[in-house]
Amino acid sequence: MKGLFWILALFGLAVVAALGARFNDGYLLLIVPPWRAEVSLNLFIIALLGLFLAFYAALRLLAVTFGLPGRVREYRARRQRDQAGMVFQDAVRLLFEGRFGQAMKKAAEAHGNGTAPGLSALIAARAAQRMREPEKQQYWLEHAKTDDPRTEAATLMLDAEMANEERRFADALAALDRLQGKQGRHIAALRLELRARQGSGDWDGVLRLVRQLAKRDALPAEVVAEVRTQAHLANIVRCSKDAAQLTAYLRALPEAERGRRIALAAAKALVAVGADGEAQKLIEAVLDGADNDDWSSELAAIYGRLTGGESTARIARAETWLRRHPDDAVLLMALGRMCQRQRLWGKAQSYLEASLAVAPSQEAHLELARLLDQLDRGDEANQHYRASAQLDAR
């Protein structure tokens, strides 16, 4: 559209000039003694325009001629920049292709050409790490730190990531601490720190970080739950030699973080240190509010082995669970054990036989055999001993 406008404008000017020349009868008188010349004004104007155009063309030609060396230098520099850029792109491509030796070579070439020296050094460092060449890896990391201040954060992030991969978790945490001192920690840095603290066994730090990441929706809910569970399980193992420390830790444990696996590990640890009362409270709190998906037969089995306290109350509590889970063989066996300790022989036999009817097990046969021995019913006891042995042989 713009070109059409200029064409129409030129045609318009040509028409105006032609009409003006047609009606212009003027002339120009030039006197240079002893000569005298009379020239048409139209011709003089045309000649003047021609001279101006010739002079302008000569000036342009001179400018182009004298500027040619500069343009050649600029062209060569641009070509070198383009070639250097292609070398850098090749380094990135080769790194992602897994051709680490060639990637490091291209990155070193790009670094030597001055193309993004910081990033080129980082690419070379990553390639060297993949090739298990720690000296070259450290060499290029040092270059990345000194060649371009803008890549300092990227250098620290890459250093931490590579340290995690090499299981140098203390070095990873040191790099992340330096990063925090300079720019703070974003989500990617928090993820790296989480991995480093998992590897170093800092489970309190893991819990702190996973809660931060959960608040920012930076991890899937399933991952948050699994990492949190692993941390609590590790802390329970750490506290399992001290009953007071273990009890204090479990009491401080948020209700929302008490999953079935944690409750089971905690109950076993409490029983192991002789804290049956705390184990009873924990199991009752979990199983009272458990639906079908959260129900744990293993917790019921531990509950059946607890000693001390009010055994009759425990039997009554377990019977309320039985109304919700009538076909749980483990719960039935636990009730049989508790009734046997209370010398409720009839109820004990009934529960143990019901457990065997639901799911025959070696343990239930042994419990029933011992009960029958106590009742001087040796023949029946021997039958259950044999049944237990047969299940064991399988």
Tab-separated table of N, CA and C in Angstrom, residues 1-2 14 22 37 47 55 100 125 165 176 197 209 256 268 270 278 295 299 321 343 350 367-368 374-375 392:
chain	number	residue	atom	x	y	z
A	1	MET	N	0.831	-1.206	0.000
A	1	MET	CA	0.000	0.000	0.000
A	1	MET	C	0.866	1.257	0.000
A	2	LYS	N	1.926	1.221	0.800
A	2	LYS	CA	2.817	2.372	0.860
A	2	LYS	C	3.525	2.590	-0.475
A	14	ALA	N	5.212	14.304	-11.757
A	14	ALA	CA	5.608	14.361	-13.175
A	14	ALA	C	4.597	15.155	-13.993
A	22	ARG	N	5.428	23.411	-19.726
A	22	ARG	CA	4.710	23.786	-20.958
A	22	ARG	C	4.319	25.260	-20.954
A	37	ALA	N	25.109	34.004	-23.707
A	37	ALA	CA	24.303	32.810	-24.006
A	37	ALA	C	22.912	32.982	-23.431
A	47	ALA	N	19.160	20.835	-16.157
A	47	ALA	CA	20.611	20.679	-16.054
A	47	ALA	C	21.078	20.803	-14.607
A	55	PHE	N	26.485	14.970	-8.588
A	55	PHE	CA	27.333	15.267	-7.433
A	55	PHE	C	26.984	14.346	-6.253
A	100	PHE	N	28.836	-36.298	25.747
A	100	PHE	CA	29.435	-35.368	26.699
A	100	PHE	C	30.845	-34.937	26.301
A	125	ALA	N	31.339	-27.915	32.572
A	125	ALA	CA	31.393	-28.542	33.898
A	125	ALA	C	30.417	-29.707	33.993
A	165	GLU	N	24.070	-35.615	43.160
A	165	GLU	CA	24.179	-36.804	42.324
A	165	GLU	C	25.386	-37.654	42.712
A	176	LEU	N	24.256	-24.463	48.652
A	176	LEU	CA	22.923	-23.871	48.816
A	176	LEU	C	22.920	-22.800	49.898
A	197	ARG	N	19.304	-33.058	52.365
A	197	ARG	CA	19.045	-33.366	53.779
A	197	ARG	C	18.548	-34.808	53.939
A	209	LEU	N	11.488	-28.678	55.437
A	209	LEU	CA	11.467	-28.335	54.015
A	209	LEU	C	10.221	-28.863	53.317
A	256	ALA	N	-2.431	-34.738	61.709
A	256	ALA	CA	-2.578	-34.936	60.263
A	256	ALA	C	-1.438	-35.759	59.669
A	268	LYS	N	5.269	-50.232	67.836
A	268	LYS	CA	6.317	-51.242	68.043
A	268	LYS	C	7.459	-50.678	68.879
A	270	LEU	N	7.330	-48.176	71.044
A	270	LEU	CA	6.888	-47.968	72.427
A	270	LEU	C	6.867	-49.277	73.208
A	278	GLU	N	1.610	-45.887	76.742
A	278	GLU	CA	1.616	-44.943	75.618
A	278	GLU	C	1.224	-45.650	74.328
A	295	TRP	N	-7.885	-48.943	58.488
A	295	TRP	CA	-7.815	-49.972	59.528
A	295	TRP	C	-6.507	-50.752	59.416
A	299	LEU	N	-1.826	-53.285	64.022
A	299	LEU	CA	-1.991	-52.550	65.279
A	299	LEU	C	-2.877	-53.332	66.247
A	321	TRP	N	-14.340	-52.551	68.202
A	321	TRP	CA	-13.739	-52.609	66.871
A	321	TRP	C	-14.241	-53.827	66.107
A	343	ARG	N	-8.203	-65.173	81.928
A	343	ARG	CA	-8.785	-66.467	82.303
A	343	ARG	C	-10.263	-66.555	81.930
A	350	SER	N	-13.602	-69.277	71.986
A	350	SER	CA	-14.540	-68.861	70.939
A	350	SER	C	-13.872	-67.909	69.946
A	367	GLU	N	-1.915	-70.642	69.764
A	367	GLU	CA	-2.607	-70.028	70.904
A	367	GLU	C	-3.730	-70.934	71.411
A	368	LEU	N	-4.482	-71.487	70.452
A	368	LEU	CA	-5.587	-72.362	70.853
A	368	LEU	C	-5.058	-73.650	71.489
A	374	GLN	N	-3.995	-75.775	78.892
A	374	GLN	CA	-4.335	-75.250	80.215
A	374	GLN	C	-5.640	-75.849	80.743
A	375	LEU	N	-6.513	-76.201	79.808
A	375	LEU	CA	-7.800	-76.783	80.203
A	375	LEU	C	-7.736	-78.313	80.294
A	392	ASP	N	3.395	-74.483	59.143
A	392	ASP	CA	4.795	-74.049	59.142
A	392	ASP	C	5.576	-74.745	58.039
